[in-house]
Amino acid sequence: MGKLWLICIASISILLPFLCNAFSPETPTDRRVLVLLDDFAIMSSHSLYFNALKSRGFDLEFKLADDPKIALQRYGQYLYDALILFCPSVERFGGSIDVAAIVNFVDSGHDLIVAADVNASDLIREVGTECGVDFDEDPSAMVIDHIGYAVSGTEGDHTLIASDDFIKSDVILGGKKIEAPILFRGIGHAVSPANSLVLKVLSASPSAYSANPKSKLSTPPPLTGSAISLVSIVQARNNARLLITGSLSMFSNRFFRSGVQKAGSQIKHEKSGNEQFLTEISKWIFHERGHLKAVNVKHHRVGETDEPALYRINDELEYAVEIYEWSGTSWEPYVANDVQLQFYMMSPYVLKTLSSDKKGLYSTSFKVPDVYGVFQFKVEHQKLGYTSLSLSKQIPVRPYRHNEYERFIPAAYPYYGAAFSMMAGFFIFSFAHLYSK
Amino acid sequence: MPTNLNFEMARSLVGFTVLLLFLSICESASFFQPISDSHRSAAVELFSPDHGSFKSLEETYEALRTFDVLGIEKKPDVTATACRLVSETVGSSSSTLKDLFYALKANSIVKCKINDKAYQGIITRLNAAVDGASSLPDFYYSVGGLLLVKGSKGDVHLADADGIFRSVKAFRQSDGRWRFSSNSPESSAFAAGIALETLAGVVSLASPELDQSLISTLNSDISKLFDSIEKYDDGALYFDDKLVDGHDHQGPLATTSSVVRGLTAFAAVTDERLNIPSNKILGLANFFLGIGVPGDAKDLFNQIDSLACLESNRVSIPLILSLPSTVLSVTKEDSLQVNVNTVLGSNAPPLTVKLVGVFTSGSKAASLVESQELVFDDGTGMYNLNNLPKSIDVGSYTFVFEIVLHEPEHEKIYVTGGQKKVPIFASGLIKIENAEIAVLDSDLGSIETQKKLDLAGQNAVSLSANHLQKLRVSFKLTTPHGLAFKPHQALLKLRHESKVEHIFVVGNSGKQFEIVLNFLGLVEKFFYLSGRYDIELAVGDAVMENSLLRAIGHIELDLPEPPEKATRPRPQPVDPYSRYGPKAEITHIFRAPEKRPPKELSLAFLGLTFLPLLGFLIGLLRLGVNLKNFPSNTVPATFATLFHVSIGAVLSLYVLFWLKLDLFQTLKLLGFLGVILVLVGHRVLSHLAATSAKLKSA
């Protein structure tokens, strides 16, 4: 028995570093997910969402947020690849987790899903702030929409919102159009305009506002209209991906299964778009979509195959790079028509769109500018929802050597001719001068 | 050591259900709906067998039981596989007690054919198990098994019912909870449920009948158990085992479900009435209904099975009052409909639903209507109040209902829970009139421009004002009953071209809503931004059916220049679509090559450069140049030839230098040739000088 334990512990400690790294091209998938809950009942009431994740191969570990035994890392190794915070009311995490630990977790490239709710605790708001979104400060405020609400026989206060203002991005929301509106009940947040990493995925309609539905509105609401973000995502510079929403109930079975009819619309959808929306977005969060890698960067002179150490001005060169996208199971060729190459020294001298062969290979050819210096081949591919590719390769460009210029210039023929006729004359003159009598 | 039952059930911690959070979701609908079609579709979804069979007999039974209670047609293949599993388990002597128990349970629903011989074997096995049982689950499975056999065969008795009863009762704790076995220190309500169910089985299997005094001692235990019941804010009651060791913790749903099963089973076999307040039964029913539709098969089974137990229990049957719609339109004259059902949605006994009172939400004023009875509609099975009382205008109200049973003896069987408060939203079309927008002169208040607005349609007002003027927007809101209406959202929004927004709350006095923007006081708030401002008006409320958001038009503001220290508006969010996307291509502009004359011209001038040489040659011929001075002696002639060859070589070297040699090669060769040239040149020239000196002297 004891021996077995020893083997178990040994094998775990060997496997741990491989299991628990962040997304990287070598281990390109999240596997272990820590789910922190306020109450274990969420496991049951939100089980459709969790089951969808489990069926995609994620290993969910459910813990109470105030469990004193929880930890994100042990001996400097992260125990999880991603964290789901379904604990809007937690005042203080148990164990060694605090906001700084979560920020470090994300800073090391791990993914995070945060769901706040009405009466969200300061702690969860602080996590939101760290992610670049500001929840409405009024603790009892909710997003109210008297025009874009979901028609319901039993919910009359218009805090159950049917929203269909999605971000236009197939990579984030999947190729299939989300037909049914999303049911949302919770608090709104604003994304900081200075933060270019946060994106509103689901915005409220122009008629929405954030206020306490039970009290009279005496001051203008801090958040109104489409500035209210219901669901936001962040793609950090290290490609960690975050989802922030002000509604925990939008993940619930009740909302997943509920039918939805937006006020003013005759179409009654059998099922809300929540399941499709949140499942698709979780694919993005867990890097099953939109994660690119670039390999095999090659450049050479036209007609050659070897990569030179430097180029001469006015050389014709060819540049090629292969770009692949992670599909959840394998690297698939990335097909796009807007990958651009810069030939860069202080500023781009050449900026050219690479042509694709639809199998992942992007290539182009161009003539090296007639300016010498140390240049860079730069591919800065930033596209909505995709990880940003930033490749740069330094390459010096030299001017012509003295013997590489044009040798016999026709315009100089008269000079050549003059010199040589002079020399011929001198030769003849030498005879005439010395031997003539 | 916890028993195998414990281990198995602990497999899913999923039992933890319902929570404050979930209840906060249902906050606005704090009344409970009976089981509906959504449960049926969820059941079909959750209990979907893999390749026609379920994982275990327990799950098979749970699926069959849930389908049975919900009245879902069983698929033939499910029944067939279940029967195959059942007969396999029943026929085999190596099957565990637990599997046997669940096989018999499943059999009680699907009614498979089991031969007498097999039954005989089971009875012997179960009797032996009862005699050898030492823990609560052993008793539970064996006694439960025997009871099920009795259900289908009839002639099963427990010989020593009295003794078994006592040995089960030994697991009882003083607080009404039970232990799983005599050596387990933990007592739980979950075990209490199992124990009650087991004891109920013992009572019905007993032959001759058990001593009633023995049974009645349990009554007080049950009362004690109900003392430990826990409560949610909305009146739902549940049991929960607060165990430090979470290992075999079942969660509130499984625990409550176990207690309900035990309680109803026990109530069915005992003659005397159990001493449990009927409101507690209603609270338990509310708990199960408050869960909604669980997302887990086990939870769904626990919920449905417990509700089925409550549906026909002998303590008191809860009746659930529910409303299909709590949003009623005053304008459309919706009728108020109320449903009264049992928990599983079947019809209630004859009764009357009374509307006791209607109160405005948040106020403590007296009821707006007099107590009245709702009319029962046979066709729909609902209780209707066809026209909302005249005193009900748009707004949110709390309606108070009361259920009155017709038959007095039903009072003992059913529990209605007294008065029931239901929040109701009465919505309606709000009349918007006298909408105007005007620019006023500040000092006099005189109207400079005034435009009428049609807030139901499109408006495109175009105004202009400077910082000394004021903008006034006003409108009037009236409810269908002609009263003042105050919407929650009455906001005026001014949006500058640079997307800087300013929002103002429109205040009211009675029906009249008015806002006056004095631009002089607002210049700083407006960041001194002159230019076009779009005006939007949003009026909305939960009970306003025609909530609106209208772009009214725009106003050109002419504000003073900002002083140096004026605050700048916050940066506005950048459109994410414009932030990305391909950039414009850049191609390098190469330096233009130098201008050169045409090649023909160069060649022509090349020809010209040879003309002087030609002229020189002609000149020489004309002068009669000869080579008569060329040395005639061999030695000087050789030197002269060598001299000229050397000159020719130097000149050729120059040509080569031009064609291909570099400076170093050339200088090397030139040094060599130069030495030869100087030597032979000196000899030739001295010879020529000597010859000419001889001539002169001669």
mmCIF file of C-alpha atoms in Angstrom, chain A residues 38-48 51 86 88-89 117 144-147 149 152-158 166-169 185 191-200 205-209 211-227 248-249 252-255 257 313-314 337-338 340 342 348-354 367-371 380 382-385 406-418 420-437, chain B residues 13-14 16-22 24-29 31 33 38 41-42 45-46 232 253 291-296 299 323-327 425 486 488-491 493 501 503-505 508 525 536 538-545 547-549 570-574 576-577 579-592 596-597 599 601-603 605-606 609-610 612-613 616-617 620 624-631 640-641 643-645 647-648 650-652 654-655 657-661 684-685 688 695:
data_model
loop_
_atom_site.group_PDB
_atom_site.id
_atom_site.type_symbol
_atom_site.label_atom_id
_atom_site.label_comp_id
_atom_site.label_asym_id
_atom_site.label_seq_id
_atom_site.Cartn_x
_atom_site.Cartn_y
_atom_site.Cartn_z
ATOM 1 C CA ASP A 38 -19.708 30.239 -3.514
ATOM 2 C CA ASP A 39 -21.756 27.177 -2.945
ATOM 3 C CA PHE A 40 -21.594 23.655 -4.327
ATOM 4 C CA ALA A 41 -25.140 24.080 -5.523
ATOM 5 C CA ILE A 42 -23.756 25.947 -8.526
ATOM 6 C CA MET A 43 -22.291 22.641 -9.677
ATOM 7 C CA SER A 44 -25.802 21.397 -10.116
ATOM 8 C CA SER A 45 -27.548 24.561 -11.196
ATOM 9 C CA HIS A 46 -24.867 25.359 -13.785
ATOM 10 C CA SER A 47 -24.089 21.782 -14.724
ATOM 11 C CA LEU A 48 -24.795 22.157 -18.438
ATOM 12 C CA ASN A 51 -20.585 19.357 -18.630
ATOM 13 C CA PHE A 86 -18.072 31.555 -10.061
ATOM 14 C CA PRO A 88 -19.493 36.576 -6.895
ATOM 15 C CA SER A 89 -20.081 37.024 -3.202
ATOM 16 C CA ASP A 117 -23.371 39.173 -10.037
ATOM 17 C CA ILE A 144 -32.068 47.491 -16.848
ATOM 18 C CA ASP A 145 -33.400 47.742 -20.350
ATOM 19 C CA HIS A 146 -36.982 48.776 -20.874
ATOM 20 C CA ILE A 147 -36.807 48.172 -24.601
ATOM 21 C CA TYR A 149 -35.750 43.039 -22.231
ATOM 22 C CA SER A 152 -41.396 36.708 -19.579
ATOM 23 C CA GLY A 153 -44.640 36.061 -17.855
ATOM 24 C CA THR A 154 -43.122 36.080 -14.431
ATOM 25 C CA GLU A 155 -40.346 38.644 -14.596
ATOM 26 C CA GLY A 156 -41.656 42.128 -14.860
ATOM 27 C CA ASP A 157 -38.835 44.370 -13.747
ATOM 28 C CA HIS A 158 -36.932 44.308 -17.059
ATOM 29 C CA PHE A 166 -22.303 40.774 -30.371
ATOM 30 C CA ILE A 167 -18.813 41.570 -31.400
ATOM 31 C CA LYS A 168 -18.374 40.807 -35.081
ATOM 32 C CA SER A 169 -15.718 38.186 -34.958
ATOM 33 C CA ARG A 185 -29.338 39.331 -15.560
ATOM 34 C CA VAL A 191 -14.227 48.773 -20.313
ATOM 35 C CA SER A 192 -11.473 51.241 -19.835
ATOM 36 C CA PRO A 193 -10.963 53.217 -23.059
ATOM 37 C CA ALA A 194 -7.266 53.392 -22.396
ATOM 38 C CA ASN A 195 -6.980 49.629 -22.312
ATOM 39 C CA SER A 196 -6.720 48.315 -25.809
ATOM 40 C CA LEU A 197 -6.648 44.686 -24.703
ATOM 41 C CA VAL A 198 -10.224 44.544 -23.456
ATOM 42 C CA LEU A 199 -12.981 43.902 -25.932
ATOM 43 C CA LYS A 200 -16.704 44.104 -25.439
ATOM 44 C CA SER A 205 -28.531 48.043 -26.210
ATOM 45 C CA PRO A 206 -28.589 51.859 -26.446
ATOM 46 C CA SER A 207 -31.648 51.996 -24.206
ATOM 47 C CA ALA A 208 -30.044 50.104 -21.323
ATOM 48 C CA TYR A 209 -28.805 51.692 -18.138
ATOM 49 C CA ALA A 211 -29.273 51.370 -11.781
ATOM 50 C CA ASN A 212 -30.969 49.912 -8.777
ATOM 51 C CA PRO A 213 -34.386 48.809 -10.075
ATOM 52 C CA LYS A 214 -35.962 49.218 -6.665
ATOM 53 C CA SER A 215 -35.020 52.804 -5.958
ATOM 54 C CA LYS A 216 -35.785 56.047 -7.700
ATOM 55 C CA LEU A 217 -33.212 57.333 -10.117
ATOM 56 C CA SER A 218 -32.130 60.766 -8.979
ATOM 57 C CA THR A 219 -28.659 61.100 -10.438
ATOM 58 C CA PRO A 220 -27.695 60.108 -13.958
ATOM 59 C CA PRO A 221 -26.673 56.466 -14.058
ATOM 60 C CA PRO A 222 -22.911 55.990 -14.367
ATOM 61 C CA LEU A 223 -23.293 53.500 -17.180
ATOM 62 C CA THR A 224 -25.743 53.859 -20.012
ATOM 63 C CA GLY A 225 -26.376 52.588 -23.467
ATOM 64 C CA SER A 226 -23.959 50.573 -25.534
ATOM 65 C CA ALA A 227 -21.122 51.701 -23.311
ATOM 66 C CA LEU A 248 -23.432 34.341 -13.081
ATOM 67 C CA SER A 249 -26.931 33.284 -13.954
ATOM 68 C CA SER A 252 -27.045 28.590 -15.436
ATOM 69 C CA ASN A 253 -29.048 25.665 -16.724
ATOM 70 C CA ARG A 254 -32.161 27.735 -16.342
ATOM 71 C CA PHE A 255 -30.949 30.348 -18.795
ATOM 72 C CA ARG A 257 -32.686 25.923 -21.422
ATOM 73 C CA ILE A 313 20.706 47.141 -51.750
ATOM 74 C CA ASN A 314 18.456 46.476 -54.712
ATOM 75 C CA ASN A 337 -5.419 37.531 -46.624
ATOM 76 C CA ASP A 338 -4.117 40.261 -44.402
ATOM 77 C CA GLN A 340 1.675 41.718 -43.733
ATOM 78 C CA GLN A 342 7.403 44.960 -43.025
ATOM 79 C CA PRO A 348 8.823 50.498 -42.491
ATOM 80 C CA TYR A 349 10.529 50.908 -45.873
ATOM 81 C CA VAL A 350 8.433 48.182 -47.410
ATOM 82 C CA LEU A 351 5.056 46.951 -46.158
ATOM 83 C CA LYS A 352 3.595 44.189 -48.210
ATOM 84 C CA THR A 353 0.665 41.824 -47.812
ATOM 85 C CA LEU A 354 1.809 38.248 -47.971
ATOM 86 C CA LYS A 367 13.332 44.396 -53.958
ATOM 87 C CA VAL A 368 15.543 45.537 -51.106
ATOM 88 C CA PRO A 369 15.397 49.337 -50.846
ATOM 89 C CA ASP A 370 18.426 51.317 -51.969
ATOM 90 C CA VAL A 371 19.137 52.376 -48.412
ATOM 91 C CA GLU A 380 3.137 42.084 -36.818
ATOM 92 C CA GLN A 382 -2.850 41.677 -35.024
ATOM 93 C CA LYS A 383 -6.340 40.639 -35.797
ATOM 94 C CA LEU A 384 -9.450 40.855 -33.692
ATOM 95 C CA GLY A 385 -9.624 37.754 -31.553
ATOM 96 C CA GLU A 406 28.604 49.511 -63.683
ATOM 97 C CA ARG A 407 32.031 49.211 -65.287
ATOM 98 C CA PHE A 408 31.905 50.710 -68.791
ATOM 99 C CA ILE A 409 29.540 53.583 -69.028
ATOM 100 C CA PRO A 410 28.700 54.551 -72.634
ATOM 101 C CA ALA A 411 28.480 58.180 -71.674
ATOM 102 C CA ALA A 412 32.173 58.050 -70.749
ATOM 103 C CA TYR A 413 33.316 56.597 -74.093
ATOM 104 C CA PRO A 414 34.543 60.005 -75.338
ATOM 105 C CA TYR A 415 36.819 60.246 -72.304
ATOM 106 C CA TYR A 416 38.130 56.764 -72.814
ATOM 107 C CA GLY A 417 38.593 57.508 -76.489
ATOM 108 C CA ALA A 418 40.419 60.771 -75.751
ATOM 109 C CA PHE A 420 43.572 56.198 -75.695
ATOM 110 C CA SER A 421 44.009 58.422 -78.771
ATOM 111 C CA MET A 422 46.393 60.483 -76.649
ATOM 112 C CA MET A 423 48.337 57.369 -75.755
ATOM 113 C CA ALA A 424 48.423 56.201 -79.375
ATOM 114 C CA GLY A 425 49.561 59.680 -80.412
ATOM 115 C CA PHE A 426 52.289 59.637 -77.791
ATOM 116 C CA PHE A 427 53.507 56.267 -79.006
ATOM 117 C CA ILE A 428 53.727 57.447 -82.601
ATOM 118 C CA PHE A 429 55.204 60.757 -81.512
ATOM 119 C CA SER A 430 57.980 58.960 -79.702
ATOM 120 C CA PHE A 431 59.110 57.460 -83.017
ATOM 121 C CA ALA A 432 58.675 60.654 -84.915
ATOM 122 C CA HIS A 433 60.536 62.683 -82.343
ATOM 123 C CA LEU A 434 63.466 60.325 -81.883
ATOM 124 C CA TYR A 435 64.126 59.040 -85.314
ATOM 125 C CA SER A 436 62.928 61.600 -87.794
ATOM 126 C CA LYS A 437 65.591 63.377 -89.659
ATOM 127 C CA LEU B 13 -21.077 15.428 -4.323
ATOM 128 C CA VAL B 14 -23.511 16.848 -6.756
ATOM 129 C CA PHE B 16 -25.464 20.029 -2.994
ATOM 130 C CA THR B 17 -28.181 22.022 -4.493
ATOM 131 C CA VAL B 18 -30.197 25.090 -3.979
ATOM 132 C CA LEU B 19 -28.551 27.984 -2.421
ATOM 133 C CA LEU B 20 -29.033 31.554 -1.640
ATOM 134 C CA LEU B 21 -27.660 32.487 -4.980
ATOM 135 C CA PHE B 22 -30.115 30.442 -6.878
ATOM 136 C CA SER B 24 -31.646 35.338 -5.607
ATOM 137 C CA ILE B 25 -32.071 34.448 -9.265
ATOM 138 C CA CYS B 26 -35.668 33.579 -8.629
ATOM 139 C CA GLU B 27 -36.078 36.512 -6.337
ATOM 140 C CA SER B 28 -38.577 38.282 -8.502
ATOM 141 C CA ALA B 29 -40.591 35.103 -8.789
ATOM 142 C CA PHE B 31 -43.557 31.774 -5.652
ATOM 143 C CA GLN B 33 -44.186 26.630 -9.985
ATOM 144 C CA SER B 38 -39.372 21.563 -18.835
ATOM 145 C CA SER B 41 -37.573 17.415 -21.461
ATOM 146 C CA ALA B 42 -34.744 17.715 -18.936
ATOM 147 C CA GLU B 45 -32.013 14.715 -21.768
ATOM 148 C CA LEU B 46 -30.377 13.775 -18.473
ATOM 149 C CA TYR B 232 -34.405 29.844 3.433
ATOM 150 C CA LEU B 253 -31.092 17.875 -1.715
ATOM 151 C CA ILE B 291 -34.564 24.107 -7.336
ATOM 152 C CA GLY B 292 -36.135 24.539 -10.739
ATOM 153 C CA VAL B 293 -34.799 22.054 -13.209
ATOM 154 C CA PRO B 294 -31.636 20.449 -11.895
ATOM 155 C CA GLY B 295 -28.833 19.814 -14.285
ATOM 156 C CA ASP B 296 -27.851 16.495 -12.852
ATOM 157 C CA ASP B 299 -30.612 15.618 -8.427
ATOM 158 C CA LEU B 323 -49.523 32.254 -11.673
ATOM 159 C CA PRO B 324 -48.760 31.654 -15.327
ATOM 160 C CA SER B 325 -48.124 35.339 -15.712
ATOM 161 C CA THR B 326 -47.346 38.009 -13.173
ATOM 162 C CA VAL B 327 -47.079 40.762 -15.749
ATOM 163 C CA PHE B 425 -46.610 44.072 -12.442
ATOM 164 C CA LYS B 486 -43.263 58.567 -13.007
ATOM 165 C CA HIS B 488 -37.800 54.885 -13.548
ATOM 166 C CA GLN B 489 -35.807 55.959 -16.561
ATOM 167 C CA ALA B 490 -36.285 59.518 -17.840
ATOM 168 C CA LEU B 491 -32.961 60.503 -19.241
ATOM 169 C CA LYS B 493 -28.587 62.445 -23.426
ATOM 170 C CA GLU B 501 -21.796 62.029 -23.658
ATOM 171 C CA ILE B 503 -26.691 62.491 -19.326
ATOM 172 C CA PHE B 504 -29.338 64.336 -17.364
ATOM 173 C CA VAL B 505 -32.229 63.033 -15.349
ATOM 174 C CA ASN B 508 -41.079 66.067 -12.880
ATOM 175 C CA LYS B 525 -18.995 70.096 -17.695
ATOM 176 C CA GLU B 536 -31.601 61.556 -27.271
ATOM 177 C CA ALA B 538 -35.077 57.802 -23.101
ATOM 178 C CA VAL B 539 -38.268 57.220 -21.167
ATOM 179 C CA GLY B 540 -38.836 53.787 -19.787
ATOM 180 C CA ASP B 541 -40.233 51.824 -16.936
ATOM 181 C CA ALA B 542 -40.895 48.227 -16.085
ATOM 182 C CA VAL B 543 -44.626 48.815 -16.311
ATOM 183 C CA MET B 544 -44.530 51.158 -19.299
ATOM 184 C CA GLU B 545 -45.391 49.179 -22.406
ATOM 185 C CA SER B 547 -40.880 52.639 -23.338
ATOM 186 C CA LEU B 548 -38.968 54.678 -25.823
ATOM 187 C CA LEU B 549 -35.547 55.826 -26.836
ATOM 188 C CA ARG B 570 -11.758 61.453 -20.927
ATOM 189 C CA PRO B 571 -10.507 59.546 -23.925
ATOM 190 C CA GLN B 572 -13.322 57.779 -25.706
ATOM 191 C CA PRO B 573 -13.104 54.099 -26.474
ATOM 192 C CA VAL B 574 -11.632 53.269 -29.812
ATOM 193 C CA PRO B 576 -12.073 47.704 -31.955
ATOM 194 C CA TYR B 577 -12.660 47.029 -35.611
ATOM 195 C CA ARG B 579 -7.812 49.187 -34.365
ATOM 196 C CA TYR B 580 -6.995 46.020 -36.203
ATOM 197 C CA GLY B 581 -7.004 45.130 -39.838
ATOM 198 C CA PRO B 582 -4.380 45.424 -42.513
ATOM 199 C CA LYS B 583 -2.416 48.605 -42.927
ATOM 200 C CA ALA B 584 -1.876 50.363 -46.224
ATOM 201 C CA GLU B 585 0.951 48.882 -48.229
ATOM 202 C CA ILE B 586 4.196 50.774 -48.510
ATOM 203 C CA THR B 587 6.533 50.409 -51.453
ATOM 204 C CA HIS B 588 9.967 51.899 -51.381
ATOM 205 C CA ILE B 589 10.633 54.684 -53.853
ATOM 206 C CA PHE B 590 14.008 53.977 -55.343
ATOM 207 C CA ARG B 591 16.479 56.692 -56.225
ATOM 208 C CA ALA B 592 16.073 57.668 -59.880
ATOM 209 C CA ARG B 596 22.697 59.995 -69.341
ATOM 210 C CA PRO B 597 23.082 61.047 -72.932
ATOM 211 C CA LYS B 599 24.520 55.984 -76.513
ATOM 212 C CA LEU B 601 25.762 60.658 -78.949
ATOM 213 C CA SER B 602 28.510 59.146 -76.820
ATOM 214 C CA LEU B 603 29.677 57.069 -79.762
ATOM 215 C CA PHE B 605 31.817 61.986 -79.530
ATOM 216 C CA LEU B 606 34.002 58.929 -79.200
ATOM 217 C CA THR B 609 38.023 62.210 -79.957
ATOM 218 C CA PHE B 610 39.938 60.220 -82.545
ATOM 219 C CA PRO B 612 42.947 64.938 -83.366
ATOM 220 C CA LEU B 613 44.959 61.715 -83.581
ATOM 221 C CA PHE B 616 48.284 64.432 -85.941
ATOM 222 C CA LEU B 617 49.050 61.439 -88.152
ATOM 223 C CA LEU B 620 53.228 63.900 -89.465
ATOM 224 C CA GLY B 624 57.528 63.933 -94.003
ATOM 225 C CA VAL B 625 58.383 62.193 -90.909
ATOM 226 C CA ASN B 626 60.788 59.335 -91.365
ATOM 227 C CA LEU B 627 62.767 56.877 -89.316
ATOM 228 C CA LYS B 628 66.170 57.629 -90.731
ATOM 229 C CA ASN B 629 67.674 58.265 -87.348
ATOM 230 C CA PHE B 630 66.820 54.750 -86.195
ATOM 231 C CA PRO B 631 70.067 53.233 -85.044
ATOM 232 C CA ALA B 640 65.585 51.186 -79.368
ATOM 233 C CA THR B 641 63.194 48.379 -80.198
ATOM 234 C CA PHE B 643 62.539 50.955 -75.536
ATOM 235 C CA HIS B 644 59.519 51.250 -77.741
ATOM 236 C CA VAL B 645 58.264 47.827 -76.838
ATOM 237 C CA ILE B 647 56.576 52.120 -73.889
ATOM 238 C CA GLY B 648 54.008 50.027 -75.709
ATOM 239 C CA VAL B 650 53.365 50.493 -70.295
ATOM 240 C CA LEU B 651 50.591 51.845 -72.448
ATOM 241 C CA SER B 652 49.073 48.367 -72.739
ATOM 242 C CA TYR B 654 47.272 51.208 -68.749
ATOM 243 C CA VAL B 655 44.702 49.612 -71.009
ATOM 244 C CA PHE B 657 44.464 48.682 -65.763
ATOM 245 C CA TRP B 658 41.384 50.165 -67.285
ATOM 246 C CA LEU B 659 39.997 46.806 -68.265
ATOM 247 C CA LYS B 660 40.659 44.599 -65.292
ATOM 248 C CA LEU B 661 43.794 45.111 -63.205
ATOM 249 C CA VAL B 684 68.846 54.677 -76.544
ATOM 250 C CA LEU B 685 68.708 58.326 -75.653
ATOM 251 C CA LEU B 688 70.980 59.195 -79.976
ATOM 252 C CA LEU B 695 76.942 65.088 -86.184
#
